[in-house]
Coordinates of C-alpha atoms and ligand atoms in Angstrom, one line a residue:
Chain A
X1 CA 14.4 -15.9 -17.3
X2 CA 11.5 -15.2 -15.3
X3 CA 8.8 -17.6 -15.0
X4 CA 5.2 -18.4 -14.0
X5 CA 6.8 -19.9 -10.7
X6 CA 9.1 -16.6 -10.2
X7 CA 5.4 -15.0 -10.1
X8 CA 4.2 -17.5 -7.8
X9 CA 7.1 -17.1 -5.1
X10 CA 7.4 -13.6 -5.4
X11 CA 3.4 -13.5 -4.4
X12 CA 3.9 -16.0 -1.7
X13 CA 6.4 -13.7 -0.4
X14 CA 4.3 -10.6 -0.4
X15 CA 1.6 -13.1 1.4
X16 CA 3.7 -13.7 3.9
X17 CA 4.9 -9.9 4.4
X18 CA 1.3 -9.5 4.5
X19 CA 0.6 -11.3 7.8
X20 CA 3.3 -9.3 9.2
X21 CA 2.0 -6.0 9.7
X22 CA 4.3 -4.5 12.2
X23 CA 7.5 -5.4 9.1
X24 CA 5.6 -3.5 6.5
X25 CA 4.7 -0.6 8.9
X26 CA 8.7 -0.6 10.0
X27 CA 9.5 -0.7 6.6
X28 CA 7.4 2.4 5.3
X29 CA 7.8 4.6 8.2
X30 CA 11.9 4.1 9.6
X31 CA 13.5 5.8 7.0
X32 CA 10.8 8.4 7.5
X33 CA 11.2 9.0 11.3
X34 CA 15.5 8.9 10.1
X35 CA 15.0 11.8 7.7
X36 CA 12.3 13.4 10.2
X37 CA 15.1 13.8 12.8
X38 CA 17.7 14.8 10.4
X39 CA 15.5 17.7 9.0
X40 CA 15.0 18.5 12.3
X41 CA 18.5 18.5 13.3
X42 CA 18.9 21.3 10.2
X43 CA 15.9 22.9 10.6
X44 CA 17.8 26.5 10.8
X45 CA 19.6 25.1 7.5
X46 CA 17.2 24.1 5.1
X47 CA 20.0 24.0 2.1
X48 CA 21.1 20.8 4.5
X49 CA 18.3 18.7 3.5
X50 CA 17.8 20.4 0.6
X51 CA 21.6 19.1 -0.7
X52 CA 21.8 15.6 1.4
X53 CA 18.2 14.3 1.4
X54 CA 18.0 13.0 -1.7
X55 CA 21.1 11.0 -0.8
X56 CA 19.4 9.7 2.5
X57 CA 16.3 9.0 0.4
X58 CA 18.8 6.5 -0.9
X59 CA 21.2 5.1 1.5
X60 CA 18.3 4.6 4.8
X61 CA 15.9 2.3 2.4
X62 CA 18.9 0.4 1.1
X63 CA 19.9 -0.1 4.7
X64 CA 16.4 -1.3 5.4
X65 CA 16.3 -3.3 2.4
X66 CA 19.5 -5.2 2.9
X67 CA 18.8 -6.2 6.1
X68 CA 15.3 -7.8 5.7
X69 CA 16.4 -9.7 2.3
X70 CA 18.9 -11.2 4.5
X71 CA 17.5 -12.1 6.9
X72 CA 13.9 -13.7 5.0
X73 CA 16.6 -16.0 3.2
X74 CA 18.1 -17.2 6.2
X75 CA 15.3 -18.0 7.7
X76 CA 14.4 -19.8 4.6
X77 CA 17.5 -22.0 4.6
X78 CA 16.5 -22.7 8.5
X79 CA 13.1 -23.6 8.5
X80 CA 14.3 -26.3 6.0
X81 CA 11.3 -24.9 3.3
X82 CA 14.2 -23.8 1.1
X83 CA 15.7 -27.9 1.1
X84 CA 12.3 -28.8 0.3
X85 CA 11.7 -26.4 -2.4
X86 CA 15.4 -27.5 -3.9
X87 CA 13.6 -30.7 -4.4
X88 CA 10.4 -28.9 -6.4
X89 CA 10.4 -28.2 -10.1
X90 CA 11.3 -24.3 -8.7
X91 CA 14.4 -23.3 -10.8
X92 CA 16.8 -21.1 -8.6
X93 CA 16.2 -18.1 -11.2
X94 CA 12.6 -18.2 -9.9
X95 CA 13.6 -18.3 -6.5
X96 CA 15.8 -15.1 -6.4
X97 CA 14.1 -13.6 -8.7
X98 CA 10.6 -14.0 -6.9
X99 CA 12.3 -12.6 -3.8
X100 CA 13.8 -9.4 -5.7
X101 CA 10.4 -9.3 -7.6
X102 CA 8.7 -8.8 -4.0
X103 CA 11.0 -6.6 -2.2
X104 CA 11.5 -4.5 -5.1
X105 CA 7.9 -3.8 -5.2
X106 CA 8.1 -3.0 -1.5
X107 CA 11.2 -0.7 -2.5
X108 CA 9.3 1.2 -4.8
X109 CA 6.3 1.9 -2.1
X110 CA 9.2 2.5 0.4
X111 CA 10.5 5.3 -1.9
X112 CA 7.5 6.9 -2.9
X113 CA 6.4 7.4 0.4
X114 CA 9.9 8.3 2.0
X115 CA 10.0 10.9 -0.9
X116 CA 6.2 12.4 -0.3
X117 CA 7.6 12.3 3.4
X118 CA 10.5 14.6 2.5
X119 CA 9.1 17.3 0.1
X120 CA 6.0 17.6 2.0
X121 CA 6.7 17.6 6.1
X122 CA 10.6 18.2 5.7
X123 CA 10.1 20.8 3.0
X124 CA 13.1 19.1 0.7
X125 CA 13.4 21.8 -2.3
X126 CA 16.0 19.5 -4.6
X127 CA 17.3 21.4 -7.6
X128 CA 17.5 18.2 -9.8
X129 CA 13.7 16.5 -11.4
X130 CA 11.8 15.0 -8.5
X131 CA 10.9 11.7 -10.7
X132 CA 14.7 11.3 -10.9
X133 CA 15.7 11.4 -7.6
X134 CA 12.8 9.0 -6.7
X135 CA 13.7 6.5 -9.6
X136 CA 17.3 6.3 -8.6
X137 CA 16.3 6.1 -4.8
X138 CA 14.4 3.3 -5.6
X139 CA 16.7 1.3 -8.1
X140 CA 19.5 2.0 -4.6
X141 CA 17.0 0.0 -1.8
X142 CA 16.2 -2.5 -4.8
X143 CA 20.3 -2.9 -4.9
X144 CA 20.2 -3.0 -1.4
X145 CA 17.7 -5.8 -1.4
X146 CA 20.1 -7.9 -4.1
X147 CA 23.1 -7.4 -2.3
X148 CA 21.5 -8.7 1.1
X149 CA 20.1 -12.0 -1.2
X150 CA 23.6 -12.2 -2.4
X151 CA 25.5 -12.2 0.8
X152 CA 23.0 -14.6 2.6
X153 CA 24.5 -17.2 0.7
X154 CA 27.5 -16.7 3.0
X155 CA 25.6 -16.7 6.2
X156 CA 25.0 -19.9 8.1
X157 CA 23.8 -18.4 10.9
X158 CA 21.8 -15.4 12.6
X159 CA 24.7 -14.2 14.1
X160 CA 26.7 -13.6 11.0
X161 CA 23.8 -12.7 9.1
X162 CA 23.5 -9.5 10.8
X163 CA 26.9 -8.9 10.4
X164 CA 26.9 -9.1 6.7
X165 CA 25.2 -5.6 7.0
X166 CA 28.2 -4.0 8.6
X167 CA 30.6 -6.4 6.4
X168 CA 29.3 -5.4 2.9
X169 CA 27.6 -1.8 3.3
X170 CA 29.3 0.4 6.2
X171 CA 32.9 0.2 4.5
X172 CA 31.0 1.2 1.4
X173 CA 29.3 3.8 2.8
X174 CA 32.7 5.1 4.1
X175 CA 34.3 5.5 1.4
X176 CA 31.0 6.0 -0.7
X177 CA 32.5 10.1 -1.4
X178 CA 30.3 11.2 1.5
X179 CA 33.0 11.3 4.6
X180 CA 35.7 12.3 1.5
X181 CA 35.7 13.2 -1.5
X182 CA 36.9 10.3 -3.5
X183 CA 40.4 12.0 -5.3
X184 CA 41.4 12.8 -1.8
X185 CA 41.2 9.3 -0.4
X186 CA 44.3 7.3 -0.2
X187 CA 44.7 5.3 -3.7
X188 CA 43.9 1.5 -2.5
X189 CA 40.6 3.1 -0.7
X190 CA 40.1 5.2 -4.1
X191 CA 40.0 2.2 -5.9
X192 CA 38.4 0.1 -3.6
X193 CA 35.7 2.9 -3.7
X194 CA 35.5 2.6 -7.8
X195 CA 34.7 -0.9 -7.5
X196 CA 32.1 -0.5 -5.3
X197 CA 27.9 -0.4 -6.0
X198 CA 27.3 1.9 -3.4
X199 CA 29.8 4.5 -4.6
X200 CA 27.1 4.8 -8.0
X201 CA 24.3 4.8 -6.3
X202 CA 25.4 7.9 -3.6
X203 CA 27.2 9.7 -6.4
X204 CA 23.7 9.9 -8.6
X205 CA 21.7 11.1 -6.1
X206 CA 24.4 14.1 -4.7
X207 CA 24.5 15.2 -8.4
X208 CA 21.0 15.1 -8.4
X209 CA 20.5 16.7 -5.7
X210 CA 22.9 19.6 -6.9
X211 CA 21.0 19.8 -10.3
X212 CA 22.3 17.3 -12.2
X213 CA 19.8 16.0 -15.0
X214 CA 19.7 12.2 -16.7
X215 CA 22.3 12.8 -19.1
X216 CA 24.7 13.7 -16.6
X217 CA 24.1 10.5 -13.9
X218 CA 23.4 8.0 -16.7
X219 CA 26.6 6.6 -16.4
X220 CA 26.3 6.3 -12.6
X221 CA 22.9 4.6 -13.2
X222 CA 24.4 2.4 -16.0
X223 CA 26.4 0.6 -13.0
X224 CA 23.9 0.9 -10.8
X225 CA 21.7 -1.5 -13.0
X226 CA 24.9 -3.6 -13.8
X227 CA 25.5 -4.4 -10.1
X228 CA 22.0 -4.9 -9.7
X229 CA 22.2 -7.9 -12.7
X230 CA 25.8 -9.0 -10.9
X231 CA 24.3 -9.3 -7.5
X232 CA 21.6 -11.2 -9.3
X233 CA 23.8 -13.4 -11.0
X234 CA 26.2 -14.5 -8.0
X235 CA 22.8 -15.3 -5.5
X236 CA 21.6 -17.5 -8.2
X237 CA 24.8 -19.6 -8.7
X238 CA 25.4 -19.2 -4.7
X239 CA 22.1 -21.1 -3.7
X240 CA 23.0 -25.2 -4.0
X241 CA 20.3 -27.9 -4.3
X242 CA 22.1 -29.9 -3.0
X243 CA 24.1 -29.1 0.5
X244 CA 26.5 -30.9 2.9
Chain B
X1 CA -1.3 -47.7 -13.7
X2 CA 1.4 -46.3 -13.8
X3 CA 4.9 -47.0 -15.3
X4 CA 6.5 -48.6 -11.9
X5 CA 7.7 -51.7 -13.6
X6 CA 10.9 -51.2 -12.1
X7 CA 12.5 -51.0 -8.7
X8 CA 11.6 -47.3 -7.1
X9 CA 15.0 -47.2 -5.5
X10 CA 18.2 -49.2 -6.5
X11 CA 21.1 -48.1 -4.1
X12 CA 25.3 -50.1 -5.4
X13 CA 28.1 -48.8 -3.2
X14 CA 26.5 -45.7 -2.1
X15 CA 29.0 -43.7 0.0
X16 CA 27.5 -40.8 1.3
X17 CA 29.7 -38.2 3.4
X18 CA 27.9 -35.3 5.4
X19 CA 29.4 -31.9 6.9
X20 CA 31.2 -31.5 4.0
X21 CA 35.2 -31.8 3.7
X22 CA 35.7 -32.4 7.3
X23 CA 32.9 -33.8 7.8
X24 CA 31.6 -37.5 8.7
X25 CA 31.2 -40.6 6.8
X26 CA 27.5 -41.7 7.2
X27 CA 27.2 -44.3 4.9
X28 CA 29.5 -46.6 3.1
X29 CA 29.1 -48.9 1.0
X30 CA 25.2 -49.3 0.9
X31 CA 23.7 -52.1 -1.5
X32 CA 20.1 -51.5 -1.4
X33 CA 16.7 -52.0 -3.5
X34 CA 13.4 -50.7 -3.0
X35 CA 10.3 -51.9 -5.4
X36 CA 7.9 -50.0 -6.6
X37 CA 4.2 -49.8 -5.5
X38 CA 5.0 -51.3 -1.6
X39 CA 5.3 -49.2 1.6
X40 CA 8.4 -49.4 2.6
X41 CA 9.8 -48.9 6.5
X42 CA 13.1 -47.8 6.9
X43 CA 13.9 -48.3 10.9
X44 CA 17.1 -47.2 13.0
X45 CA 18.1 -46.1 15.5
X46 CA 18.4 -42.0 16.1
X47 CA 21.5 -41.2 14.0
X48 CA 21.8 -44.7 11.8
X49 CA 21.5 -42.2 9.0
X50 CA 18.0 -42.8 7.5
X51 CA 17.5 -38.8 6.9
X52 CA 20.8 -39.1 5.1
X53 CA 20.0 -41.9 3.2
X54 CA 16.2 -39.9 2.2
X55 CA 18.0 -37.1 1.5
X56 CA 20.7 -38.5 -1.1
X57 CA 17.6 -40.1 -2.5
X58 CA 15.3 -37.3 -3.1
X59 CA 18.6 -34.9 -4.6
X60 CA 19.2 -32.7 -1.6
X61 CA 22.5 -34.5 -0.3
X62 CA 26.2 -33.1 -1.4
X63 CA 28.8 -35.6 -1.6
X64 CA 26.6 -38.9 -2.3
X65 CA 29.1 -41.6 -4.4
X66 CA 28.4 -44.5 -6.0
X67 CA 25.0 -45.4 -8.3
X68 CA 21.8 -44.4 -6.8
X69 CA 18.6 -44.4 -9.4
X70 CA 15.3 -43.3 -8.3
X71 CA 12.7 -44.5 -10.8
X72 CA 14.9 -45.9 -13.1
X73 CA 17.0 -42.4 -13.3
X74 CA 20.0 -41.2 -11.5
X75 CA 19.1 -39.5 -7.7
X76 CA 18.4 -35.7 -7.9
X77 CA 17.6 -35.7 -12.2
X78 CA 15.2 -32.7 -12.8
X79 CA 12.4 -35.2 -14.3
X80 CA 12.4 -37.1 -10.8
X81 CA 11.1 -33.3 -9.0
X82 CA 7.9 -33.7 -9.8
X83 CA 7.9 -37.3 -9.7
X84 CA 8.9 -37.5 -6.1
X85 CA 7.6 -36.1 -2.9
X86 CA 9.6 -35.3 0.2
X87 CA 8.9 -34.8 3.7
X88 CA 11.4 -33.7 5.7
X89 CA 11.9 -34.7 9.3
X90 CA 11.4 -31.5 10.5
X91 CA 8.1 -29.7 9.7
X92 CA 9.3 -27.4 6.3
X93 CA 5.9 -25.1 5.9
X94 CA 5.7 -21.4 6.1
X95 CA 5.1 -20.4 9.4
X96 CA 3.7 -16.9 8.0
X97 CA 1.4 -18.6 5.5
X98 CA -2.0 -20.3 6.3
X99 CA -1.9 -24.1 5.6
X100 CA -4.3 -23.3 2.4
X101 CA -1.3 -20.5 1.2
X102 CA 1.4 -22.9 1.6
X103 CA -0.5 -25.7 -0.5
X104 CA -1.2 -23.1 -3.2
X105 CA 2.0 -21.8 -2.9
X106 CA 3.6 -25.9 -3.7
X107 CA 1.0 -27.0 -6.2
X108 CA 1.7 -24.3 -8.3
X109 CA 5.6 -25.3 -8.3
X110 CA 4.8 -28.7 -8.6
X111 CA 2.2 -27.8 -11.6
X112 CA -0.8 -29.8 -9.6
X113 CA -4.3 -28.4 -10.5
X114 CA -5.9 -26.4 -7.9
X115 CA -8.4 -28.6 -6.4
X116 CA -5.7 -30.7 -5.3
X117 CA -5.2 -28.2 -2.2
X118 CA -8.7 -29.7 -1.0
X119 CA -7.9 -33.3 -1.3
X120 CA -4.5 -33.0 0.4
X121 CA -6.3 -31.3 3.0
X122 CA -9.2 -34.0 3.8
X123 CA -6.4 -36.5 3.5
X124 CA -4.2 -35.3 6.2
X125 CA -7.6 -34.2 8.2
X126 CA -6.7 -30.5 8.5
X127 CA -9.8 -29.5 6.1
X128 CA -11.8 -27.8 9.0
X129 CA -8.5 -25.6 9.5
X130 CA -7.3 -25.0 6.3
X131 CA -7.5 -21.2 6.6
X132 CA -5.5 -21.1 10.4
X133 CA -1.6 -19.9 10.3
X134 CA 0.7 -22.5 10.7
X135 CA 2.9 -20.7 13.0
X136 CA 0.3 -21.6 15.7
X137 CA -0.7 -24.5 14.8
X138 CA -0.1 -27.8 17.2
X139 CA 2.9 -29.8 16.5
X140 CA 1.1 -33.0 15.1
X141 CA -1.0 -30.1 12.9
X142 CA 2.3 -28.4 11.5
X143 CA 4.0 -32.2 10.8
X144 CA 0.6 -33.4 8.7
X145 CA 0.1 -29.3 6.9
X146 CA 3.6 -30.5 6.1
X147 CA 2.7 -34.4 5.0
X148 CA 0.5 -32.4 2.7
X149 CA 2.6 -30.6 0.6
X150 CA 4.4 -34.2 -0.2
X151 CA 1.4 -35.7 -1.6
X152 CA 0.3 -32.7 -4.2
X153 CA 0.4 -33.8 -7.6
X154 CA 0.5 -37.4 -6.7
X155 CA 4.1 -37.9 -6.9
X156 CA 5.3 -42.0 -7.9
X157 CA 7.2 -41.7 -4.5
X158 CA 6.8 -40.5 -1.1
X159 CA 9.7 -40.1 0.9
X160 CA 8.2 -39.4 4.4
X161 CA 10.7 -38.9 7.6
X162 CA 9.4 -39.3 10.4
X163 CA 5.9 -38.8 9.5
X164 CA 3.7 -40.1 12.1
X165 CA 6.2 -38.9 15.0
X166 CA 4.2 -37.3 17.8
X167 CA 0.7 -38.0 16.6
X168 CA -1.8 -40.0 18.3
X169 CA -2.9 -43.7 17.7
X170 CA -5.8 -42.0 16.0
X171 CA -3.9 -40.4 13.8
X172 CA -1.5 -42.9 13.1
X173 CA -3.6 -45.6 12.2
X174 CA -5.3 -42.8 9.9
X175 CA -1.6 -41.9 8.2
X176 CA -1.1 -45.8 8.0
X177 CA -4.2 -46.3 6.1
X178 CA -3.8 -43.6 3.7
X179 CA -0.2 -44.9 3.1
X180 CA -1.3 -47.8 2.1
X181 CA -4.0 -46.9 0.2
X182 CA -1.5 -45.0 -1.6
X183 CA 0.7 -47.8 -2.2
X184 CA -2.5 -49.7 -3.6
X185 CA -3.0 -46.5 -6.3
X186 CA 0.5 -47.8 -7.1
X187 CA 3.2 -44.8 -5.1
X188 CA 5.9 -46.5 -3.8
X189 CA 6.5 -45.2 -0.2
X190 CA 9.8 -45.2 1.8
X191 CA 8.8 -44.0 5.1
X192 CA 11.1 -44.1 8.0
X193 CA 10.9 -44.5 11.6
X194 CA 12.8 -45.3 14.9
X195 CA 9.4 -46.4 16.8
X196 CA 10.1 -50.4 16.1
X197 CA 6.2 -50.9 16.4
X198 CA 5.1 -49.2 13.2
X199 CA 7.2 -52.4 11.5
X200 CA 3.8 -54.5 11.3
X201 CA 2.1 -51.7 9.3
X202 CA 5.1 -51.7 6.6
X203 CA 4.8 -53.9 3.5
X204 CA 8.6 -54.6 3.9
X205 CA 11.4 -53.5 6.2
X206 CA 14.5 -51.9 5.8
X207 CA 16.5 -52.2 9.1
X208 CA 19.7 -49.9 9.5
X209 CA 22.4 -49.2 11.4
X210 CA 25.4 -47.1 11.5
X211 CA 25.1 -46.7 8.2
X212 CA 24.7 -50.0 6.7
X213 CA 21.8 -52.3 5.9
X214 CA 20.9 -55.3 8.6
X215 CA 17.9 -56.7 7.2
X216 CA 16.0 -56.0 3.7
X217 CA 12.8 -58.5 4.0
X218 CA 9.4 -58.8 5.2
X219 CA 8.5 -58.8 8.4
X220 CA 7.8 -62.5 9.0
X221 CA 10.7 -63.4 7.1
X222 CA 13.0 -61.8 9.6
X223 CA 11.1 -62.9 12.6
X224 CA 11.7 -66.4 11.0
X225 CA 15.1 -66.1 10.4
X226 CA 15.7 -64.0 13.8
X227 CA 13.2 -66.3 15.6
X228 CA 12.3 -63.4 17.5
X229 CA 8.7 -62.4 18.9
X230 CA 9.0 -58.7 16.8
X231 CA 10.8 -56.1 15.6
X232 CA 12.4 -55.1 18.2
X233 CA 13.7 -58.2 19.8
X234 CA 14.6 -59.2 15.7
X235 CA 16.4 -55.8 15.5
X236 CA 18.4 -56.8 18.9
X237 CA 18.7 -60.0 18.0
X238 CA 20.8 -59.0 14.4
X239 CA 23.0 -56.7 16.0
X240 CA 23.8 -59.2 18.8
X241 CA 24.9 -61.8 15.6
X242 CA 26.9 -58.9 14.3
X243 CA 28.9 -58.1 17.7
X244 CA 29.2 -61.8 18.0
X245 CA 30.7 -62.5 14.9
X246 CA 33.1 -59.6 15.0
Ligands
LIG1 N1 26.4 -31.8 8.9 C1 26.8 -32.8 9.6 N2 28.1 -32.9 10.0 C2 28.5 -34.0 10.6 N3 27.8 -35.1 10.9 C3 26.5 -35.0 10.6 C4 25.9 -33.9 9.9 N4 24.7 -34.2 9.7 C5 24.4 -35.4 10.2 N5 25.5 -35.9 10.8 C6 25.6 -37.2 11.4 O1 25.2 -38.2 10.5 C7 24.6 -39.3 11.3 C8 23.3 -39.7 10.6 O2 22.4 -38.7 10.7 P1 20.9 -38.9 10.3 O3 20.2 -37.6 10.4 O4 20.9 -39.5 8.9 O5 20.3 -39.9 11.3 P2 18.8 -40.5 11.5 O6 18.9 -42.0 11.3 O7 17.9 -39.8 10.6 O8 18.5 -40.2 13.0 P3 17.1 -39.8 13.7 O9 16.3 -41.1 13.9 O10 17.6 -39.3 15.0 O11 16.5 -38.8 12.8 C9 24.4 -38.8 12.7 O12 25.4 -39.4 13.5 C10 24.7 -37.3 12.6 O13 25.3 -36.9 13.8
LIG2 MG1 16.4 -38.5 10.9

């Protein structure tokens, strides 16, 4: 499945993030400055941040995440580079795979540092293992970045690319359990909420953060890594060598 | 040499549609062969559907009908990807990426050794510049970093678009030499244009319009059959028949 040339694109990538500073520094240090002003916000309540951080650790990278796999694709499919690389040896595995490859590396940096940022300046105390929390955080934005390569495939613009954001992650997010507990939704939205990625991803990191240990989220992770793989899937089978 | 017996393109009722279900019948009908090892000019006016045409030919059109074989195997076959290099009209390089990133980015997908980067670069005459962005490069700069990537791993065809649009003479006699030097090593080359002039640097001509194929010959042949002084006036003179006779 993956290839020497999934190595190759995933480095070019990284290259290219490389020459862009300012994205890297945005990328490390937003979901900071969004927790920053939520622990401040709670200051006089440390159990806030204590109980919710772990899911912002979460939820702001894969925010971040979905956004810039977006829009890197589309920008791929404008610039014509992505019609000329149809036309290369590159199979369309190594293409999707070499972007995830990339971003999920930047996930990973993203989280560790988000997570530093947390239990050293905001003073996050969560009762579940620290490791966890930053392994599920991570495998959330890395989500994030599959779902944005997924749903580029239906952009054909910049104006509906940014709207995918709102399209495929805010209706998640509200009926993600956070807003409502899921048993009290109405039952379309319940199972509309069931069906959803996010849904995993938030529920693992609130247990977590409430002292839940790997048995107990392993299920939640289990689909996590299986919406990961379907997201995966669909962007592959989505991109077209040839187009209209 | 290589295995070019054959011709490089052969084209029998090729229909292609672009824009998808609603969109517009470009070409209909085309009967069309290119040989092998010649530099081919494929002139028309803006929208006569020469990127269409290139694009069906190097695998990156939807909706193309009818037999089209590229070196002997059907338009868009996996083998023909690294057998063919394509240039799109447009300059397709990473802005982001230095000219020397993007050429080591492509020669790895197209599985060319290394110190092809350096010979690309001397034969587009960006070596001196090799490590600027492309992003702000000059627009000639961008469309030969581009040129380029087309000609790592010495592909049996070029499919340029456009190539020398925007340069100066300089360069274009440059671009015309190495074409045809090219085409001596035994590429074949099918390099379009809509400035009538480069004609007398081709091998052989394709002339189109609307979609359809005026004239498939050599440059003298069709100013001996147009009687006209060049390309142009041959070009006018054809379509003038055409209105005429319908
Ligand atoms: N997606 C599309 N939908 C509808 N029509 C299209 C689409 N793409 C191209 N066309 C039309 O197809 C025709 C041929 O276009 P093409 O790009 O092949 O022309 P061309 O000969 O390369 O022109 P130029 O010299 O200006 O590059 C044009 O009339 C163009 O408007
Ligand atoms: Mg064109």
């Amino acid at each position: 499945m993956i290839t020497r040339l999934t190595f190759s694109t995933a480095s070019r990538v990284l290259h290219q993030l490389r020459h862009d500073r300012r994205t890297i520094a945005l990328i490390m240090l937003l979901p900071c400055l969004l927790l920053g002003i939520v622990a401040w916000m709670f200051a006089d309540t440390p159990m806030v941040i204590d109980q919710f951080g772990p899911l912002l650790l979460g939820v702001f990278p894969m925010l971040v995440m979905f956004l810039i796999t977006s829009v890197a694709t589309l920008r791929e499919r404008q610039s014509g580079t992505l019609e000329r690389l149809m036309t290369t040896p590159i199979r369309r595995a190594d293409f999707v795979l070499g972007y995830a490859l990339a971003f999920a590396l930047l996930a990973t940096l993203q989280g560790l540092v988000l997570t530093a940022f947390a239990v050293w300046v905001c003073g996050m105390d969560a009762r579940g293992d620290l490791w966890l929390i930053v392994g599920v955080a991570v495998l959330d934005a890395v989500l994030g970045c599959v779902l944005g390569l997924a749903a580029s495939a239906l952009a054909t613009t910049e104006f509906q690319a940014v709207q995918m954001m709102p399209l495929f992650i805010f209706p998640q997010l509200l009926t993600g359990g956070l807003l409502m507990p899921r048993d009290q939704m109405p039952q379309v939205l319940e199972w509309f909420s069931r069906a959803m990625p996010l849904t995993y991803g938030m529920e693992a990191l609130r247990d977590l953060a409430a002292g839940a240990d790997l048995g107990d989220v392993q299920g939640a992770v289990g689909a996590i890594c299986a919406f990961i793989v379907g997201a995966l899937a669909l962007a592959i089978l989505t991109l077209r060598r040839r187009t209209p | 040499m290589r295995n070019n017996q054959g011709p490089a393109i052969v084209a029998r009722g090729l229909r292609v549609v672009r824009g998808g279900r609603r969109g517009v019948v470009v070409i209909d009908g085309m009967d069309l062969e290119v040989p092998a090892g010649q530099l081919v000019g494929l002139l028309g006016p803006s929208g006569s559907g020469k990127t269409t045409l290139m694009r069906a030919v190097v695998g990156a059109q939807a909706d193309v009908t009818g037999t089209l074989e590229v070196l002997g195997l059907p338009a868009g076959h996996p083998e023909l990807r690294h057998r063919v290099g394509y240039v799109t009209q447009a300059p397709s390089v990473y802005g982001d990426l230095t000219i020397r990133e993007n050429l080591r980015y492509f020669a790895h997908l197209m599985g060319a050794p290394e110190t092809d980067v350096d010979r690309v670069l001397r034969e587009v005459d960006l070596a001196p510049i090799g490590d600027r962005r492309v992003g702000v490069l000059s627009g000639g700069e961008r469309s030969r970093a581009s040129l380029a990537v087309a000609l790592l791993g010495t592909p049996d065809l070029l499919v340029l678009d456009e190539p020398t649009v925007g340069l100066d003479p300089v360069l274009r006699r440059d671009l015309w030499l190495l074409f045809h030097r090219l085409a001596e090593q035994g590429t074949s080359l099918l390099v379009s244009s809509h400035v009538m002039d480069e004609a007398t640097r081709c091998d052989r001509l394709v002339l189109m319009r609307a979609g359809r194929v005026l004239a498939d010959e050599t440059l003298p042949e069709l100013l001996a059959r147009t009687g006209a002084a060049d390309a142009e006036g041959a070009f006018l003179a054809l379509v003038e028949q055409e209105e005429a006779a319908a």
